[in-house]
PDB file of C-alpha atoms in Angstrom:
ATOM      1  CA  MET M   1      -7.246  21.394  36.341  1.00 49.00           C
ATOM      2  CA  SER M   2      -4.738  19.225  34.443  1.00 63.00           C
ATOM      3  CA  ARG M   3      -5.772  18.697  30.822  1.00 83.00           C
ATOM      4  CA  ILE M   4      -4.291  15.412  29.531  1.00 89.00           C
ATOM      5  CA  LEU M   5      -5.298  13.204  26.610  1.00 92.00           C
ATOM      6  CA  ASP M   6      -4.500   9.713  27.819  1.00 92.00           C
ATOM      7  CA  ILE M   7      -3.789   6.885  25.385  1.00 92.00           C
ATOM      8  CA  ALA M   8      -6.466   4.444  26.624  1.00 90.00           C
ATOM      9  CA  PRO M   9      -9.358   6.917  26.222  1.00 92.00           C
ATOM     10  CA  LEU M  10      -8.056   7.870  22.783  1.00 94.00           C
ATOM     11  CA  ARG M  11      -8.047   4.201  21.754  1.00 90.00           C
ATOM     12  CA  SER M  12     -11.639   3.843  22.928  1.00 91.00           C
ATOM     13  CA  PHE M  13     -12.634   6.993  21.059  1.00 93.00           C
ATOM     14  CA  VAL M  14     -11.103   5.778  17.787  1.00 89.00           C
ATOM     15  CA  ALA M  15     -12.708   2.353  18.280  1.00 85.00           C
ATOM     16  CA  VAL M  16     -16.144   4.009  18.582  1.00 87.00           C
ATOM     17  CA  ALA M  17     -15.561   5.540  15.149  1.00 85.00           C
ATOM     18  CA  ASP M  18     -14.096   2.413  13.540  1.00 76.00           C
ATOM     19  CA  CYS M  19     -16.612  -0.055  14.960  1.00 73.00           C
ATOM     20  CA  GLY M  20     -19.678   2.124  14.542  1.00 76.00           C
ATOM     21  CA  GLY M  21     -20.795   2.580  18.135  1.00 82.00           C
ATOM     22  CA  PHE M  22     -20.016   2.214  21.832  1.00 86.00           C
ATOM     23  CA  GLN M  23     -21.167  -1.401  22.200  1.00 79.00           C
ATOM     24  CA  ARG M  24     -19.120  -2.647  19.254  1.00 74.00           C
ATOM     25  CA  ALA M  25     -16.114  -0.622  20.363  1.00 80.00           C
ATOM     26  CA  ALA M  26     -16.330  -2.187  23.811  1.00 80.00           C
ATOM     27  CA  ALA M  27     -16.458  -5.685  22.315  1.00 72.00           C
ATOM     28  CA  SER M  28     -13.438  -5.041  20.074  1.00 70.00           C
ATOM     29  CA  LEU M  29     -11.386  -3.718  23.014  1.00 74.00           C
ATOM     30  CA  TYR M  30     -12.601  -6.365  25.494  1.00 71.00           C
ATOM     31  CA  LEU M  31     -13.967  -3.618  27.747  1.00 78.00           C
ATOM     32  CA  SER M  32     -17.403  -2.927  29.156  1.00 84.00           C
ATOM     33  CA  GLN M  33     -19.578  -0.406  27.374  1.00 85.00           C
ATOM     34  CA  GLY M  34     -19.531   1.678  30.538  1.00 88.00           C
ATOM     35  CA  ALA M  35     -15.717   1.815  30.442  1.00 88.00           C
ATOM     36  CA  VAL M  36     -15.749   3.094  26.867  1.00 90.00           C
ATOM     37  CA  SER M  37     -18.360   5.727  27.768  1.00 92.00           C
ATOM     38  CA  GLN M  38     -16.239   6.809  30.728  1.00 93.00           C
ATOM     39  CA  HIS M  39     -13.213   7.164  28.452  1.00 94.00           C
ATOM     40  CA  VAL M  40     -15.129   9.463  26.116  1.00 94.00           C
ATOM     41  CA  ARG M  41     -16.340  11.561  29.049  1.00 93.00           C
ATOM     42  CA  ARG M  42     -12.719  11.927  30.226  1.00 93.00           C
ATOM     43  CA  LEU M  43     -11.751  13.242  26.799  1.00 95.00           C
ATOM     44  CA  GLU M  44     -14.678  15.680  26.829  1.00 94.00           C
ATOM     45  CA  ALA M  45     -13.587  16.928  30.237  1.00 93.00           C
ATOM     46  CA  ALA M  46     -10.018  17.370  28.981  1.00 94.00           C
ATOM     47  CA  ILE M  47     -10.908  19.503  25.968  1.00 94.00           C
ATOM     48  CA  GLY M  48     -13.988  21.136  27.496  1.00 93.00           C
ATOM     49  CA  ARG M  49     -16.338  20.328  24.632  1.00 93.00           C
ATOM     50  CA  PRO M  50     -18.852  17.596  23.806  1.00 95.00           C
ATOM     51  CA  LEU M  51     -17.500  15.018  21.374  1.00 95.00           C
ATOM     52  CA  VAL M  52     -20.550  12.827  20.801  1.00 93.00           C
ATOM     53  CA  GLU M  53     -24.229  13.751  20.549  1.00 90.00           C
ATOM     54  CA  ARG M  54     -27.421  11.756  20.280  1.00 84.00           C
ATOM     55  CA  GLN M  55     -28.881  11.092  16.822  1.00 78.00           C
ATOM     56  CA  GLY M  56     -32.124   9.138  16.901  1.00 73.00           C
ATOM     57  CA  ARG M  57     -31.381   5.805  18.558  1.00 70.00           C
ATOM     58  CA  GLY M  58     -27.666   6.172  17.927  1.00 74.00           C
ATOM     59  CA  SER M  59     -25.061   8.873  18.182  1.00 82.00           C
ATOM     60  CA  ARG M  60     -22.693  10.887  16.032  1.00 89.00           C
ATOM     61  CA  PHE M  61     -19.516  12.896  16.478  1.00 93.00           C
ATOM     62  CA  THR M  62     -19.721  16.640  16.926  1.00 94.00           C
ATOM     63  CA  ALA M  63     -17.442  18.950  14.933  1.00 94.00           C
ATOM     64  CA  ALA M  64     -15.023  18.865  17.881  1.00 95.00           C
ATOM     65  CA  GLY M  65     -15.283  15.063  17.910  1.00 94.00           C
ATOM     66  CA  GLU M  66     -14.349  14.839  14.227  1.00 93.00           C
ATOM     67  CA  THR M  67     -11.349  17.096  14.829  1.00 94.00           C
ATOM     68  CA  LEU M  68     -10.196  15.053  17.819  1.00 95.00           C
ATOM     69  CA  LEU M  69     -10.651  11.819  15.855  1.00 92.00           C
ATOM     70  CA  ARG M  70      -8.160  12.959  13.228  1.00 91.00           C
ATOM     71  CA  GLN M  71      -5.651  14.012  15.882  1.00 93.00           C
ATOM     72  CA  ALA M  72      -6.235  10.852  17.940  1.00 92.00           C
ATOM     73  CA  ARG M  73      -5.262   8.655  15.003  1.00 89.00           C
ATOM     74  CA  ARG M  74      -2.020  10.604  14.607  1.00 91.00           C
ATOM     75  CA  ILE M  75      -1.264  10.474  18.330  1.00 93.00           C
ATOM     76  CA  LEU M  76      -1.841   6.719  18.545  1.00 89.00           C
ATOM     77  CA  ALA M  77       0.241   6.062  15.427  1.00 85.00           C
ATOM     78  CA  VAL M  78       3.207   8.021  16.820  1.00 91.00           C
ATOM     79  CA  HIS M  79       2.746   6.439  20.267  1.00 90.00           C
ATOM     80  CA  ASP M  80       2.787   2.885  18.903  1.00 84.00           C
ATOM     81  CA  GLU M  81       5.616   3.584  16.471  1.00 84.00           C
ATOM     82  CA  THR M  82       7.729   4.993  19.324  1.00 90.00           C
ATOM     83  CA  LEU M  83       7.200   1.902  21.466  1.00 85.00           C
ATOM     84  CA  ARG M  84       8.021  -0.409  18.579  1.00 78.00           C
ATOM     85  CA  GLY M  85      11.197   1.565  17.995  1.00 84.00           C
ATOM     86  CA  PHE M  86      12.323   0.536  21.465  1.00 85.00           C
ATOM     87  CA  GLY M  87      11.332  -3.085  20.868  1.00 78.00           C
ATOM     88  CA  VAL M  88       8.224  -2.821  23.037  1.00 76.00           C
ATOM     89  CA  ASP M  89       5.243  -4.945  22.033  1.00 67.00           C
ATOM     90  CA  THR M  90       2.234  -2.672  21.527  1.00 62.00           C
ATOM     91  CA  GLU M  91      -0.184  -5.653  21.738  1.00 61.00           C
ATOM     92  CA  GLN M  92      -1.658  -5.149  18.282  1.00 69.00           C
ATOM     93  CA  ALA M  93      -4.094  -8.035  17.862  1.00 75.00           C
ATOM     94  CA  LEU M  94      -5.808  -9.225  14.697  1.00 82.00           C
ATOM     95  CA  VAL M  95      -8.759 -11.549  15.355  1.00 84.00           C
ATOM     96  CA  ILE M  96      -9.601 -13.832  12.426  1.00 87.00           C
ATOM     97  CA  GLY M  97     -12.731 -15.947  12.340  1.00 87.00           C
ATOM     98  CA  SER M  98     -13.083 -19.067  10.220  1.00 85.00           C
ATOM     99  CA  THR M  99     -15.598 -21.774   9.513  1.00 80.00           C
ATOM    100  CA  GLU M 100     -14.503 -25.304  10.433  1.00 77.00           C
ATOM    101  CA  HIS M 101     -13.998 -26.423   6.846  1.00 69.00           C
ATOM    102  CA  ALA M 102     -11.648 -23.536   6.145  1.00 66.00           C
ATOM    103  CA  ALA M 103      -9.934 -23.943   9.501  1.00 66.00           C
ATOM    104  CA  ALA M 104      -9.220 -27.660   9.241  1.00 64.00           C
ATOM    105  CA  GLN M 105      -7.047 -27.329   6.135  1.00 64.00           C
ATOM    106  CA  LEU M 106      -6.113 -23.652   5.838  1.00 72.00           C
ATOM    107  CA  LEU M 107      -5.311 -22.273   9.274  1.00 71.00           C
ATOM    108  CA  PRO M 108      -2.039 -24.103   9.959  1.00 70.00           C
ATOM    109  CA  GLU M 109      -0.457 -22.686   6.795  1.00 75.00           C
ATOM    110  CA  LEU M 110      -2.356 -19.401   7.003  1.00 77.00           C
ATOM    111  CA  ALA M 111      -1.057 -18.741  10.525  1.00 77.00           C
ATOM    112  CA  GLY M 112       2.509 -18.923   9.238  1.00 77.00           C
ATOM    113  CA  ALA M 113       1.749 -16.760   6.214  1.00 79.00           C
ATOM    114  CA  LEU M 114       0.077 -14.114   8.372  1.00 80.00           C
ATOM    115  CA  ALA M 115       3.035 -14.086  10.773  1.00 76.00           C
ATOM    116  CA  ASP M 116       5.266 -13.208   7.822  1.00 79.00           C
ATOM    117  CA  THR M 117       2.857 -10.568   6.526  1.00 81.00           C
ATOM    118  CA  PHE M 118       2.124  -8.947   9.920  1.00 79.00           C
ATOM    119  CA  PRO M 119       5.244  -9.450  12.077  1.00 75.00           C
ATOM    120  CA  ASP M 120       4.152  -6.704  14.506  1.00 70.00           C
ATOM    121  CA  TRP M 121       0.672  -8.140  15.087  1.00 75.00           C
ATOM    122  CA  ARG M 122      -0.534 -10.902  17.355  1.00 74.00           C
ATOM    123  CA  VAL M 123      -2.945 -13.045  15.331  1.00 79.00           C
ATOM    124  CA  ARG M 124      -5.748 -14.884  17.144  1.00 78.00           C
ATOM    125  CA  PHE M 125      -8.363 -17.186  15.623  1.00 81.00           C
ATOM    126  CA  ARG M 126     -11.995 -17.985  16.348  1.00 82.00           C
ATOM    127  CA  ILE M 127     -13.722 -21.035  14.821  1.00 82.00           C
ATOM    128  CA  ASP M 128     -17.495 -20.776  14.427  1.00 83.00           C
ATOM    129  CA  ARG M 129     -20.451 -21.090  12.065  1.00 82.00           C
ATOM    130  CA  GLY M 130     -20.764 -18.510   9.307  1.00 83.00           C
ATOM    131  CA  ALA M 131     -23.768 -16.751  10.842  1.00 83.00           C
ATOM    132  CA  GLN M 132     -21.968 -16.289  14.158  1.00 86.00           C
ATOM    133  CA  LEU M 133     -18.866 -14.984  12.382  1.00 88.00           C
ATOM    134  CA  ARG M 134     -20.919 -12.389  10.535  1.00 87.00           C
ATOM    135  CA  THR M 135     -22.408 -11.280  13.845  1.00 86.00           C
ATOM    136  CA  GLY M 136     -18.905 -11.041  15.301  1.00 84.00           C
ATOM    137  CA  LEU M 137     -17.844  -8.790  12.437  1.00 86.00           C
ATOM    138  CA  ALA M 138     -20.869  -6.542  12.930  1.00 81.00           C
ATOM    139  CA  ASP M 139     -20.216  -6.345  16.681  1.00 76.00           C
ATOM    140  CA  GLY M 140     -16.510  -5.601  16.228  1.00 76.00           C
ATOM    141  CA  ARG M 141     -15.399  -8.772  18.073  1.00 79.00           C
ATOM    142  CA  ILE M 142     -13.787 -10.183  14.909  1.00 85.00           C
ATOM    143  CA  ASP M 143     -11.564  -8.228  12.521  1.00 86.00           C
ATOM    144  CA  LEU M 144     -11.581 -10.617   9.557  1.00 90.00           C
ATOM    145  CA  ALA M 145     -13.601 -13.712   8.676  1.00 90.00           C
ATOM    146  CA  LEU M 146     -13.053 -16.482   6.111  1.00 88.00           C
ATOM    147  CA  LEU M 147     -16.476 -17.313   4.682  1.00 87.00           C
ATOM    148  CA  PHE M 148     -17.866 -19.439   1.873  1.00 84.00           C
ATOM    149  CA  GLY M 149     -19.490 -17.463  -0.915  1.00 78.00           C
ATOM    150  CA  PRO M 150     -18.582 -14.540  -3.185  1.00 76.00           C
ATOM    151  CA  ALA M 151     -17.609 -11.099  -1.936  1.00 74.00           C
ATOM    152  CA  ASP M 152     -20.984  -9.434  -2.393  1.00 74.00           C
ATOM    153  CA  ASP M 153     -20.178  -6.672   0.092  1.00 72.00           C
ATOM    154  CA  ALA M 154     -17.938  -3.602  -0.024  1.00 73.00           C
ATOM    155  CA  ASP M 155     -15.990  -4.918   2.985  1.00 70.00           C
ATOM    156  CA  ALA M 156     -15.081  -8.268   1.389  1.00 82.00           C
ATOM    157  CA  LEU M 157     -12.546  -9.722  -1.023  1.00 86.00           C
ATOM    158  CA  THR M 158     -12.980 -12.990  -2.920  1.00 87.00           C
ATOM    159  CA  VAL M 159      -9.619 -14.749  -2.783  1.00 86.00           C
ATOM    160  CA  GLY M 160     -10.170 -18.061  -4.572  1.00 84.00           C
ATOM    161  CA  GLU M 161     -12.199 -21.250  -4.758  1.00 85.00           C
ATOM    162  CA  LEU M 162     -12.344 -24.414  -2.687  1.00 85.00           C
ATOM    163  CA  GLU M 163     -12.815 -27.687  -4.554  1.00 89.00           C
ATOM    164  CA  LEU M 164     -15.584 -29.895  -3.162  1.00 93.00           C
ATOM    165  CA  THR M 165     -15.459 -33.689  -2.868  1.00 94.00           C
ATOM    166  CA  TRP M 166     -18.051 -36.304  -2.002  1.00 97.00           C
ATOM    167  CA  TYR M 167     -17.035 -38.671   0.816  1.00 96.00           C
ATOM    168  CA  SER M 168     -18.528 -41.822   2.295  1.00 96.00           C
ATOM    169  CA  ALA M 169     -17.615 -44.718   4.559  1.00 96.00           C
ATOM    170  CA  PRO M 170     -15.513 -47.396   2.783  1.00 95.00           C
ATOM    171  CA  GLY M 171     -18.380 -49.892   2.691  1.00 90.00           C
ATOM    172  CA  TRP M 172     -21.164 -47.478   1.741  1.00 93.00           C
ATOM    173  CA  ARG M 173     -23.176 -48.323  -1.385  1.00 92.00           C
ATOM    174  CA  PRO M 174     -25.461 -45.986  -3.338  1.00 89.00           C
ATOM    175  CA  PRO M 175     -29.192 -46.678  -3.035  1.00 91.00           C
ATOM    176  CA  ARG M 176     -31.119 -48.418  -5.763  1.00 88.00           C
ATOM    177  CA  HIS M 177     -32.275 -46.411  -8.750  1.00 85.00           C
ATOM    178  CA  GLY M 178     -35.063 -44.010  -7.839  1.00 84.00           C
ATOM    179  CA  GLU M 179     -34.421 -44.094  -4.099  1.00 92.00           C
ATOM    180  CA  PRO M 180     -33.162 -40.877  -2.459  1.00 95.00           C
ATOM    181  CA  ILE M 181     -29.459 -40.536  -1.739  1.00 96.00           C
ATOM    182  CA  PRO M 182     -28.965 -40.067   2.024  1.00 96.00           C
ATOM    183  CA  LEU M 183     -26.954 -36.968   2.869  1.00 96.00           C
ATOM    184  CA  VAL M 184     -25.048 -35.975   5.977  1.00 96.00           C
ATOM    185  CA  ALA M 185     -24.951 -32.192   6.228  1.00 93.00           C
ATOM    186  CA  PHE M 186     -24.435 -29.234   8.489  1.00 90.00           C
ATOM    187  CA  ASP M 187     -27.460 -27.628  10.073  1.00 88.00           C
ATOM    188  CA  ALA M 188     -29.116 -25.050   7.817  1.00 86.00           C
ATOM    189  CA  PRO M 189     -28.244 -22.460   6.735  1.00 85.00           C
ATOM    190  CA  CYS M 190     -25.052 -23.839   5.181  1.00 86.00           C
ATOM    191  CA  ALA M 191     -23.461 -23.198   1.776  1.00 86.00           C
ATOM    192  CA  LEU M 192     -22.150 -26.779   1.557  1.00 89.00           C
ATOM    193  CA  ARG M 193     -25.545 -28.253   2.370  1.00 92.00           C
ATOM    194  CA  THR M 194     -27.187 -26.115  -0.311  1.00 93.00           C
ATOM    195  CA  ARG M 195     -24.505 -26.961  -2.882  1.00 94.00           C
ATOM    196  CA  ALA M 196     -24.889 -30.712  -2.205  1.00 95.00           C
ATOM    197  CA  LEU M 197     -28.675 -30.668  -2.645  1.00 95.00           C
ATOM    198  CA  ASP M 198     -28.533 -28.404  -5.704  1.00 96.00           C
ATOM    199  CA  THR M 199     -25.844 -30.564  -7.344  1.00 96.00           C
ATOM    200  CA  LEU M 200     -27.845 -33.776  -7.034  1.00 95.00           C
ATOM    201  CA  ALA M 201     -31.079 -32.067  -8.039  1.00 95.00           C
ATOM    202  CA  GLY M 202     -29.339 -30.671 -11.126  1.00 95.00           C
ATOM    203  CA  TYR M 203     -28.630 -34.231 -12.249  1.00 94.00           C
ATOM    204  CA  GLY M 204     -32.152 -35.382 -11.495  1.00 93.00           C
ATOM    205  CA  LEU M 205     -31.096 -37.447  -8.482  1.00 94.00           C
ATOM    206  CA  PRO M 206     -33.439 -37.479  -5.474  1.00 94.00           C
ATOM    207  CA  ALA M 207     -31.775 -36.822  -2.116  1.00 95.00           C
ATOM    208  CA  GLU M 208     -32.715 -36.336   1.501  1.00 95.00           C
ATOM    209  CA  VAL M 209     -30.789 -35.127   4.527  1.00 95.00           C
ATOM    210  CA  GLY M 210     -30.727 -38.176   6.782  1.00 92.00           C
ATOM    211  CA  CYS M 211     -28.377 -36.752   9.401  1.00 94.00           C
ATOM    212  CA  GLU M 212     -27.561 -33.212  10.484  1.00 93.00           C
ATOM    213  CA  ALA M 213     -24.760 -31.936  12.699  1.00 91.00           C
ATOM    214  CA  PRO M 214     -23.712 -28.484  13.894  1.00 87.00           C
ATOM    215  CA  HIS M 215     -19.959 -29.152  13.605  1.00 84.00           C
ATOM    216  CA  LEU M 216     -17.512 -30.729  11.163  1.00 85.00           C
ATOM    217  CA  ALA M 217     -16.524 -33.532  13.561  1.00 85.00           C
ATOM    218  CA  GLY M 218     -20.159 -34.616  13.768  1.00 90.00           C
ATOM    219  CA  VAL M 219     -20.571 -34.592   9.989  1.00 92.00           C
ATOM    220  CA  GLN M 220     -17.440 -36.676   9.471  1.00 92.00           C
ATOM    221  CA  ALA M 221     -18.395 -39.125  12.230  1.00 93.00           C
ATOM    222  CA  ALA M 222     -21.856 -39.655  10.719  1.00 95.00           C
ATOM    223  CA  VAL M 223     -20.395 -40.219   7.248  1.00 96.00           C
ATOM    224  CA  GLN M 224     -17.847 -42.666   8.690  1.00 95.00           C
ATOM    225  CA  ALA M 225     -20.717 -44.517  10.388  1.00 94.00           C
ATOM    226  CA  GLY M 226     -22.320 -45.082   6.980  1.00 94.00           C
ATOM    227  CA  LEU M 227     -25.333 -42.812   7.529  1.00 95.00           C
ATOM    228  CA  GLY M 228     -24.875 -41.155   4.155  1.00 95.00           C
ATOM    229  CA  VAL M 229     -22.523 -39.194   1.931  1.00 97.00           C
ATOM    230  CA  GLY M 230     -21.137 -35.776   2.720  1.00 96.00           C
ATOM    231  CA  LEU M 231     -19.850 -32.976   0.511  1.00 95.00           C
ATOM    232  CA  MET M 232     -16.693 -31.441   1.986  1.00 91.00           C
ATOM    233  CA  ALA M 233     -13.887 -29.025   1.188  1.00 86.00           C
ATOM    234  CA  THR M 234     -10.678 -30.796   2.184  1.00 83.00           C
ATOM    235  CA  LEU M 235      -8.044 -29.406  -0.241  1.00 76.00           C
ATOM    236  CA  GLY M 236      -7.413 -32.925  -1.496  1.00 75.00           C
ATOM    237  CA  GLN M 237      -6.729 -34.407   1.948  1.00 81.00           C
ATOM    238  CA  THR M 238      -9.092 -37.304   2.572  1.00 88.00           C
ATOM    239  CA  PRO M 239     -10.368 -37.364   6.184  1.00 88.00           C
ATOM    240  CA  GLN M 240      -9.375 -40.418   8.171  1.00 88.00           C
ATOM    241  CA  GLY M 241     -11.818 -43.307   7.816  1.00 92.00           C
ATOM    242  CA  LEU M 242     -13.510 -41.901   4.691  1.00 95.00           C
ATOM    243  CA  VAL M 243     -13.155 -42.496   0.965  1.00 95.00           C
ATOM    244  CA  ALA M 244     -13.690 -40.060  -1.898  1.00 95.00           C
ATOM    245  CA  ARG M 245     -16.563 -40.865  -4.272  1.00 95.00           C
ATOM    246  CA  ASP M 246     -16.210 -40.403  -8.022  1.00 91.00           C
ATOM    247  CA  ASP M 247     -19.576 -42.039  -8.771  1.00 92.00           C
ATOM    248  CA  LEU M 248     -21.586 -38.987  -7.713  1.00 94.00           C
ATOM    249  CA  PRO M 249     -22.068 -35.820  -9.798  1.00 95.00           C
ATOM    250  CA  PRO M 250     -19.184 -33.336  -9.433  1.00 95.00           C
ATOM    251  CA  ALA M 251     -20.041 -30.236  -7.426  1.00 95.00           C
ATOM    252  CA  LEU M 252     -18.942 -26.788  -8.499  1.00 94.00           C
ATOM    253  CA  PRO M 253     -16.273 -25.201  -6.269  1.00 92.00           C
ATOM    254  CA  LEU M 254     -17.325 -22.716  -3.594  1.00 89.00           C
ATOM    255  CA  PRO M 255     -15.815 -19.223  -3.580  1.00 88.00           C
ATOM    256  CA  LEU M 256     -13.890 -18.298  -0.435  1.00 86.00           C
ATOM    257  CA  SER M 257     -13.944 -14.674   0.666  1.00 88.00           C
ATOM    258  CA  VAL M 258     -12.300 -12.562   3.337  1.00 89.00           C
ATOM    259  CA  TRP M 259     -14.754 -10.266   5.105  1.00 90.00           C
ATOM    260  CA  SER M 260     -13.661  -7.386   7.330  1.00 89.00           C
ATOM    261  CA  ARG M 261     -15.285  -5.425  10.108  1.00 84.00           C
ATOM    262  CA  ARG M 262     -16.216  -1.827   9.546  1.00 80.00           C
ATOM    263  CA  GLY M 263     -13.270   0.560   9.773  1.00 78.00           C
ATOM    264  CA  LEU M 264     -10.482  -2.032   9.557  1.00 82.00           C
ATOM    265  CA  ARG M 265      -7.401  -0.696   7.821  1.00 80.00           C
ATOM    266  CA  THR M 266      -7.307  -1.525   4.114  1.00 85.00           C
ATOM    267  CA  ASP M 267      -3.695  -2.721   4.266  1.00 84.00           C
ATOM    268  CA  LEU M 268      -4.664  -5.346   6.856  1.00 85.00           C
ATOM    269  CA  VAL M 269      -7.533  -6.635   4.715  1.00 86.00           C
ATOM    270  CA  GLU M 270      -5.416  -6.774   1.554  1.00 87.00           C
ATOM    271  CA  GLY M 271      -2.474  -8.347   3.412  1.00 87.00           C
ATOM    272  CA  ALA M 272      -4.669 -11.106   4.819  1.00 86.00           C
ATOM    273  CA  ALA M 273      -6.271 -11.693   1.423  1.00 87.00           C
ATOM    274  CA  GLU M 274      -2.872 -12.016  -0.257  1.00 87.00           C
ATOM    275  CA  SER M 275      -1.663 -14.420   2.441  1.00 84.00           C
ATOM    276  CA  LEU M 276      -4.728 -16.581   1.873  1.00 84.00           C
ATOM    277  CA  ARG M 277      -4.204 -16.562  -1.894  1.00 85.00           C
ATOM    278  CA  ARG M 278      -0.678 -17.866  -1.376  1.00 81.00           C
ATOM    279  CA  VAL M 279      -1.959 -20.663   0.867  1.00 79.00           C
ATOM    280  CA  LEU M 280      -4.663 -21.644  -1.627  1.00 78.00           C
ATOM    281  CA  SER M 281      -2.220 -21.690  -4.526  1.00 73.00           C
ATOM    282  CA  PRO M 282      -0.078 -24.821  -4.987  1.00 54.00           C
ATOM    283  CA  ALA M 283       3.643 -24.100  -5.281  1.00 41.00           C
ATOM    284  CA  GLY M 284       4.501 -22.645  -8.647  1.00 33.00           C
ATOM    285  CA  GLU M 285       0.915 -22.192  -9.771  1.00 40.00           C
ATOM    286  CA  VAL M 286      -1.168 -19.085 -10.179  1.00 35.00           C
ATOM    287  CA  PRO M 287      -4.042 -19.053  -7.655  1.00 36.00           C
ATOM    288  CA  ARG M 288      -7.580 -19.414  -8.943  1.00 35.00           C
ATOM    289  CA  VAL M 289      -8.716 -15.931  -7.990  1.00 31.00           C
ATOM    290  CA  LEU M 290     -12.138 -14.610  -8.772  1.00 28.00           C
ATOM    291  CA  ALA M 291     -13.042 -10.990  -9.442  1.00 27.00           C
ATOM    292  CA  VAL M 292     -12.102  -8.813  -6.481  1.00 26.00           C
ATOM    293  CA  GLN M 293     -14.486  -6.237  -5.081  1.00 24.00           C
ATOM    294  CA  GLY M 294     -13.397  -3.100  -3.237  1.00 24.00           C
ATOM    295  CA  ALA M 295     -12.092  -3.432   0.310  1.00 23.00           C
TER     296      ALA M 295
END
C-alpha cells in the first residue's frame, strides 16, 4: 500500500486544530464537513494510527495527532514557500468582516493598506451586523472582524476610536422642550443605538426610537426623510442629503477593535491592526490608540 501525505488532507487537518473542530474547519476551507472527515481518515490510513478521538460531545487529537500536527505545519509552510518561489499563487485568502459603518468609510483605504501589508494574500470582505460577524469568527468562516467596542477578549486588539456625529435632514427641527427627541437607529442590539440613548439620557433629554432599520442605507434614508436624528460614525464625511447637528449633546467616541478567529496567526492579526491604525490616523498625526490587549 502506498503511504502518502497529500497536501489537501494536511490542510484540513491543520484547519481542524486552528478552527477548533470539524464543522468550523469545513466552513473556513469552503468544504463539507464530510470532506474534512474523509481527509482525516486518509491521513490515519497513511500513518496507520488514529489521529482524533472522541471526548464528550467533541473530539481531541491523540498523541500521534499532535505529532502529525507539528509536522503538517512544517510541510505546508515549505510547500507554500516553494510555490511562491516559482511565482505560483498559493491562494492564501484572508476574510475580513466589517459592520456597515466601518465599511462605508474605512474599507476603501483599508483594502489598499492590507494589500501593502499582505502582498501574498488575497483579501476578501464580508459586510454584516456585529452579531453575525461574531458567529462567523466562531465558525471559522471569517478570519478577522472590525467591531465596535473595546477588545475585551484575548483574540482582539483595540486599534482606535471612531468619532460620532448627530445627523438630521436639512429641515428637521428639534421638538419642543419636554417632548422626546425622535431617533432613527439600527435594530437592537447595536452599540450606536445604545450610545445615542445613553448620551441623551445623560443630559436629561427624553428620547424615543421612532424608526428602526437593519442596515445603514435604511437608517440614512429615514433620517433624510425627517423621521428623526441619527448618530453615525462617518469619519467627518457628511452623508449626502444630511446635515451635522451641533445642537445635540456630543457623544463619546466608540472604540474600534479587530477580532480574530481562533488559531489565526499572530502576525496576521497584528498586521491588520497596524494597517487599520494607519487608516484611522490622519496624515502626520499619531493615531488615537487605546490600550492593546494580547492577540
